[in-house]
Amino acid sequence: MDKMLVSGLSDVVITNDGATIMKELDVQHPAAKMLVEVAKSQDNEVGDGTTTAVVLTGELLSKAEKLLDQEVHPTVIVEGYKKASEKALEILDGLAIPIDPKDEKMLMRVAMTSMGTKAQSESRDHFATLAVKAVSQIAEERGGKTVADIDLIKVLKKKGESMEESELVKGLVVDKEVSHAQMPKQVKNAKIALLNAKVEIEKTEFDAKININSPDQMKQFLDEEESMLREMTNKVAGSGANVIFCEKGIDDLALHFLAKKNIMAVKNISSNDMEKLAKATGGTILASTKDLAAETLGEAKTVEEVKIGDDKLVYVRDCKNPRAVTVVLRGGSDHVVDEAERSFHDALCVVRNAVEDQKVVAGGGAPEAETAKQLRDYAVKVGGREQLAIEAYAEALEAIPLTIAENAGLDPIDIMVEIRSKHSEPQNKWYGVQTHTGKIVDMLQENVLEPLRVKQQVIKSATEAASMLLRIDDVVSSKGAKESGPPGGMPPGGMGGMPGGMGGMPGMM
Ligand SMILES: Nc1ncnc2c1ncn2[C@@H]1O[C@H](COP(=O)(O)OP(=O)(O)OP(=O)(O)O)[C@@H](O)[C@H]1O
Ligand SMILES: [Mg+2]
């Protein structure tokens, strides 16, 4: 289910994204803040699995609490957890299924799984296709590895129409309008000049005084400026360009000259967009109009100005093999578009992970259940007190299928018994909870797939955070950089203890 987060100012965010929920929560407790960090790092590293990471961290801590009650020392638990997590990463790697990064069907399944848990399930197919096509377009081979830098995918949100109208543009969409009314609003077979300098008369850097004594001289002076601008625009036209994108400003007179030559100009483009334009069109960004030549120009089938709602946008469409693309997300309201963006981001990330690592696992709690089983076998081999910690770790992992079952309205105890019995047979390693039917089935056959990287990162983030908290045996208030409390507030050194501090933190001695 989604959550509605309401701030003190009554701003509303509706989301299912773990990272967003954790970020927006009003958290006071220092330990809880660490959990927020877990979600953040999971989101930064792999873009999905934030909820899973938080659930697992919580579970690791609560299992640790039980061990602490049995007088197991925290360092033993930390050591056991460390061993368990290393083994878990190894087990997951062994379970993973290799995929072909060009296999769009597989990538679709991965994208669909990440969006399946989100609100806009209706347009899942469409969004998954957009994500797979976008990532495949920008993925490249580098040193024998496939690299997909999803920063090259510009995601633009525009309220209006419906999510089905979201589209992938093989090129760039710039949130600017054509700079002059008389310029063409659409150019076919565009030859695009990219400039990061002003098309204006430079003001001199030193103070100079020019004496003009007669109207003739005045006219000459102005004519000279005009001819300089004309010269610059001639250079643009001379290179064969029919579109110019400029990072800086363009003089009104120059715009007028360009319009007369039927050249479309768009000014004040952000440097980020300029870089993407270069990648999309294959053009070179130049520092002066003087360097313009046919071979520096980028290309696109169409460049056009489009009006969406009240905004005008410039679409650079159908570039030949673009290295940067744009996805325009549409949706009925701001809340819908915002949440669409968040889940689309998750989809982009999981497809990237799958393309780069070429390894996936099934979902629905199956990998966690299987890892838990194998960890238990491993625990027996380790023995001693650490065995207890490793077994606790295995139990914590089982919280994932349990939580999925609970969210699907199933009885967690029945489910756990069934999952464990299934996983006792090696061929049943992908059995998990299918939330659509509420049955324990082979999740691989259900096409619920997730990148291995997400699952491994969950283990890493959760273990690190839990261990860090377990190593703490006391909390003291520190002075902070600049103490600005009320007079007589904190005693020097601040040993007064946290107000409502770690007292409530179970198991922390
Ligand atoms: N049809 C399904 N049946 C069962 N489980 C599913 C299904 N689709 C996805 N899952 C599972 O749901 C879990 C993911 O849930 P969700 O996307 O809400 O959280 P997250 O990925 O951990 O965090 P977030 O997406 O908020 O960053 C994964 O374990 C995934 O395998
Ligand atoms: Mg997810």
Short mmCIF file of N, CA, C and O and ligand atoms in Angstrom, two decimals, residues 16-21 42-43 47-54 112-118 124 346 362-368 400-401 404 407 432-437 443 446 448-450 454-455 458, ligand 1:
data_model
loop_
_atom_site.label_atom_id
_atom_site.label_comp_id
_atom_site.label_asym_id
_atom_site.label_seq_id
_atom_site.Cartn_x
_atom_site.Cartn_y
_atom_site.Cartn_z
N ASN A 16 5.14 5.17 -2.39
CA ASN A 16 5.37 3.80 -1.96
C ASN A 16 6.87 3.58 -1.86
O ASN A 16 7.34 2.54 -1.44
N ASP A 17 7.62 4.61 -2.23
CA ASP A 17 9.07 4.49 -2.33
C ASP A 17 9.70 4.59 -0.95
O ASP A 17 9.58 5.62 -0.27
N GLY A 18 10.38 3.53 -0.54
CA GLY A 18 10.97 3.48 0.79
C GLY A 18 11.89 4.65 1.05
O GLY A 18 11.86 5.26 2.12
N ALA A 19 12.72 4.99 0.06
CA ALA A 19 13.68 6.06 0.24
C ALA A 19 12.95 7.38 0.52
O ALA A 19 13.36 8.14 1.39
N THR A 20 11.88 7.63 -0.20
CA THR A 20 11.15 8.89 -0.01
C THR A 20 10.46 8.91 1.34
O THR A 20 10.49 9.91 2.05
N ILE A 21 9.86 7.78 1.71
CA ILE A 21 9.18 7.73 3.00
C ILE A 21 10.18 8.03 4.12
O ILE A 21 9.94 8.88 4.97
N GLN A 42 21.12 2.89 0.26
CA GLN A 42 20.59 1.88 -0.66
C GLN A 42 20.09 2.56 -1.94
O GLN A 42 20.34 2.11 -3.05
N ASP A 43 19.40 3.68 -1.77
CA ASP A 43 18.85 4.40 -2.92
C ASP A 43 19.97 4.94 -3.81
O ASP A 43 19.91 4.84 -5.03
N GLY A 47 19.37 2.22 -6.17
CA GLY A 47 18.10 2.80 -6.60
C GLY A 47 16.85 2.03 -6.26
O GLY A 47 15.75 2.51 -6.50
N ASP A 48 16.96 0.83 -5.74
CA ASP A 48 15.76 0.07 -5.38
C ASP A 48 16.09 -0.76 -4.15
O ASP A 48 17.24 -0.84 -3.72
N GLY A 49 15.05 -1.36 -3.56
CA GLY A 49 15.30 -2.23 -2.40
C GLY A 49 15.45 -1.46 -1.10
O GLY A 49 15.96 -2.01 -0.12
N THR A 50 15.00 -0.21 -1.07
CA THR A 50 15.17 0.57 0.16
C THR A 50 14.29 0.02 1.28
O THR A 50 14.75 -0.09 2.42
N THR A 51 13.06 -0.34 0.95
CA THR A 51 12.17 -0.86 1.98
C THR A 51 12.75 -2.17 2.53
O THR A 51 12.80 -2.37 3.75
N THR A 52 13.20 -3.02 1.63
CA THR A 52 13.78 -4.29 2.04
C THR A 52 14.97 -4.06 2.99
O THR A 52 15.09 -4.74 4.01
N ALA A 53 15.82 -3.10 2.65
CA ALA A 53 17.00 -2.84 3.48
C ALA A 53 16.59 -2.38 4.87
O ALA A 53 17.19 -2.80 5.87
N VAL A 54 15.58 -1.53 4.95
CA VAL A 54 15.15 -1.03 6.26
C VAL A 54 14.52 -2.15 7.08
O VAL A 54 14.81 -2.30 8.27
N MET A 112 9.44 -4.55 -14.70
CA MET A 112 8.06 -4.76 -14.26
C MET A 112 8.01 -5.12 -12.77
O MET A 112 7.12 -4.67 -12.05
N THR A 113 8.96 -5.93 -12.32
CA THR A 113 8.97 -6.31 -10.90
C THR A 113 9.15 -5.09 -10.02
O THR A 113 8.44 -4.91 -9.04
N SER A 114 10.09 -4.22 -10.41
CA SER A 114 10.35 -3.07 -9.53
C SER A 114 9.15 -2.14 -9.50
O SER A 114 8.91 -1.47 -8.51
N MET A 115 8.37 -2.09 -10.58
CA MET A 115 7.22 -1.19 -10.58
C MET A 115 5.94 -1.87 -10.12
O MET A 115 4.94 -1.22 -9.84
N GLY A 116 6.00 -3.21 -10.02
CA GLY A 116 4.81 -3.97 -9.66
C GLY A 116 4.28 -3.61 -8.29
O GLY A 116 3.08 -3.71 -8.03
N THR A 117 5.21 -3.17 -7.42
CA THR A 117 4.80 -2.85 -6.06
C THR A 117 4.32 -1.41 -5.94
O THR A 117 3.95 -0.98 -4.88
N LYS A 118 4.37 -0.68 -7.06
CA LYS A 118 4.03 0.75 -6.99
C LYS A 118 2.61 1.02 -7.50
O LYS A 118 2.00 0.18 -8.16
N ARG A 124 2.23 -0.02 -16.10
CA ARG A 124 3.49 -0.71 -15.87
C ARG A 124 4.20 -1.12 -17.15
O ARG A 124 5.38 -0.88 -17.33
N ASP A 346 13.26 4.04 -10.10
CA ASP A 346 13.57 2.69 -9.65
C ASP A 346 13.73 1.76 -10.85
O ASP A 346 14.65 0.94 -10.89
N ALA A 362 15.36 -14.30 -8.63
CA ALA A 362 13.91 -14.17 -8.57
C ALA A 362 13.55 -13.36 -7.32
O ALA A 362 14.39 -13.15 -6.46
N GLY A 363 12.31 -12.89 -7.26
CA GLY A 363 11.92 -12.07 -6.11
C GLY A 363 10.91 -12.78 -5.22
O GLY A 363 10.91 -14.01 -5.13
N GLY A 364 10.06 -11.99 -4.59
CA GLY A 364 9.01 -12.56 -3.76
C GLY A 364 9.53 -13.27 -2.52
O GLY A 364 8.87 -14.14 -1.96
N GLY A 365 10.73 -12.88 -2.08
CA GLY A 365 11.29 -13.46 -0.86
C GLY A 365 12.00 -14.78 -1.09
O GLY A 365 12.56 -15.35 -0.15
N ALA A 366 12.02 -15.26 -2.34
CA ALA A 366 12.66 -16.56 -2.61
C ALA A 366 14.17 -16.54 -2.32
O ALA A 366 14.66 -17.43 -1.62
N PRO A 367 14.91 -15.55 -2.80
CA PRO A 367 16.36 -15.59 -2.55
C PRO A 367 16.68 -15.49 -1.06
O PRO A 367 17.62 -16.13 -0.58
N GLU A 368 15.86 -14.71 -0.34
CA GLU A 368 16.11 -14.56 1.11
C GLU A 368 15.84 -15.88 1.82
O GLU A 368 16.61 -16.29 2.69
N ILE A 400 11.83 -11.06 5.18
CA ILE A 400 11.45 -10.49 3.87
C ILE A 400 10.26 -11.26 3.27
O ILE A 400 9.22 -10.66 3.01
N PRO A 401 10.37 -12.60 3.08
CA PRO A 401 9.17 -13.29 2.60
C PRO A 401 7.99 -13.12 3.55
O PRO A 401 6.85 -13.02 3.10
N ILE A 404 6.38 -9.75 2.93
CA ILE A 404 5.63 -9.77 1.67
C ILE A 404 4.31 -10.51 1.87
O ILE A 404 3.25 -10.05 1.44
N ASN A 407 1.91 -8.37 3.84
CA ASN A 407 1.37 -7.29 3.02
C ASN A 407 0.32 -7.81 2.05
O ASN A 407 -0.53 -7.06 1.58
N GLY A 432 8.68 -18.63 -3.61
CA GLY A 432 8.43 -17.44 -2.80
C GLY A 432 6.95 -17.13 -2.81
O GLY A 432 6.14 -17.90 -3.34
N VAL A 433 6.61 -15.97 -2.24
CA VAL A 433 5.19 -15.60 -2.13
C VAL A 433 4.77 -14.80 -3.35
O VAL A 433 5.33 -13.74 -3.62
N GLN A 434 3.79 -15.30 -4.09
CA GLN A 434 3.23 -14.50 -5.19
C GLN A 434 2.08 -13.70 -4.61
O GLN A 434 1.04 -14.24 -4.24
N THR A 435 2.28 -12.37 -4.55
CA THR A 435 1.26 -11.56 -3.89
C THR A 435 -0.04 -11.51 -4.69
O THR A 435 -1.10 -11.29 -4.12
N HIS A 436 0.05 -11.70 -6.01
CA HIS A 436 -1.18 -11.62 -6.82
C HIS A 436 -2.15 -12.74 -6.48
O HIS A 436 -3.36 -12.55 -6.51
N THR A 437 -1.60 -13.93 -6.16
CA THR A 437 -2.48 -15.07 -5.91
C THR A 437 -2.46 -15.51 -4.46
O THR A 437 -3.33 -16.27 -4.02
N MET A 443 8.98 -18.39 -8.18
CA MET A 443 8.92 -16.98 -8.61
C MET A 443 9.65 -16.75 -9.93
O MET A 443 9.41 -15.76 -10.60
N GLU A 446 7.17 -17.19 -12.42
CA GLU A 446 6.21 -16.07 -12.37
C GLU A 446 6.81 -14.82 -13.01
O GLU A 446 6.17 -13.77 -13.06
N VAL A 448 8.99 -12.87 -11.83
CA VAL A 448 9.31 -11.81 -10.88
C VAL A 448 10.82 -11.84 -10.69
O VAL A 448 11.36 -12.71 -10.02
N LEU A 449 11.51 -10.90 -11.34
CA LEU A 449 12.98 -10.92 -11.34
C LEU A 449 13.55 -9.61 -10.80
O LEU A 449 12.98 -8.55 -11.03
N GLU A 450 14.66 -9.74 -10.10
CA GLU A 450 15.32 -8.54 -9.58
C GLU A 450 16.81 -8.65 -9.84
O GLU A 450 17.35 -9.76 -9.89
N VAL A 454 20.86 -5.42 -6.35
CA VAL A 454 19.95 -4.86 -5.35
C VAL A 454 19.94 -5.74 -4.10
O VAL A 454 20.06 -5.25 -2.97
N LYS A 455 19.83 -7.04 -4.31
CA LYS A 455 19.77 -7.98 -3.17
C LYS A 455 21.07 -7.95 -2.38
O LYS A 455 21.08 -8.02 -1.16
N VAL A 458 21.34 -4.79 -0.33
CA VAL A 458 20.47 -4.86 0.86
C VAL A 458 21.26 -5.49 2.00
O VAL A 458 21.28 -4.98 3.12
N1 LIG B 1 4.33 -10.15 -7.77
C1 LIG B 1 5.09 -10.23 -6.70
N2 LIG B 1 4.87 -11.16 -5.78
C2 LIG B 1 5.62 -11.23 -4.68
N3 LIG B 1 6.61 -10.40 -4.38
C3 LIG B 1 6.89 -9.45 -5.26
C4 LIG B 1 6.14 -9.29 -6.45
N4 LIG B 1 6.65 -8.22 -7.12
C5 LIG B 1 7.67 -7.74 -6.36
N5 LIG B 1 7.83 -8.48 -5.25
C6 LIG B 1 8.81 -8.32 -4.18
O1 LIG B 1 8.57 -7.13 -3.48
C7 LIG B 1 9.78 -6.66 -2.92
C8 LIG B 1 10.00 -5.22 -3.29
O2 LIG B 1 9.03 -4.41 -2.73
P1 LIG B 1 9.12 -2.85 -2.85
O3 LIG B 1 9.48 -2.46 -4.25
O4 LIG B 1 7.89 -2.29 -2.25
O5 LIG B 1 10.28 -2.51 -1.88
P2 LIG B 1 11.82 -2.27 -2.14
O6 LIG B 1 12.19 -2.60 -3.54
O7 LIG B 1 12.54 -2.98 -1.07
O8 LIG B 1 11.95 -0.72 -1.85
P3 LIG B 1 11.63 0.54 -2.78
O9 LIG B 1 11.09 0.01 -4.07
O10 LIG B 1 10.64 1.30 -1.98
O11 LIG B 1 12.94 1.21 -2.92
C9 LIG B 1 10.88 -7.51 -3.50
O12 LIG B 1 11.32 -8.45 -2.55
C10 LIG B 1 10.21 -8.19 -4.67
O13 LIG B 1 10.78 -9.44 -4.96
#
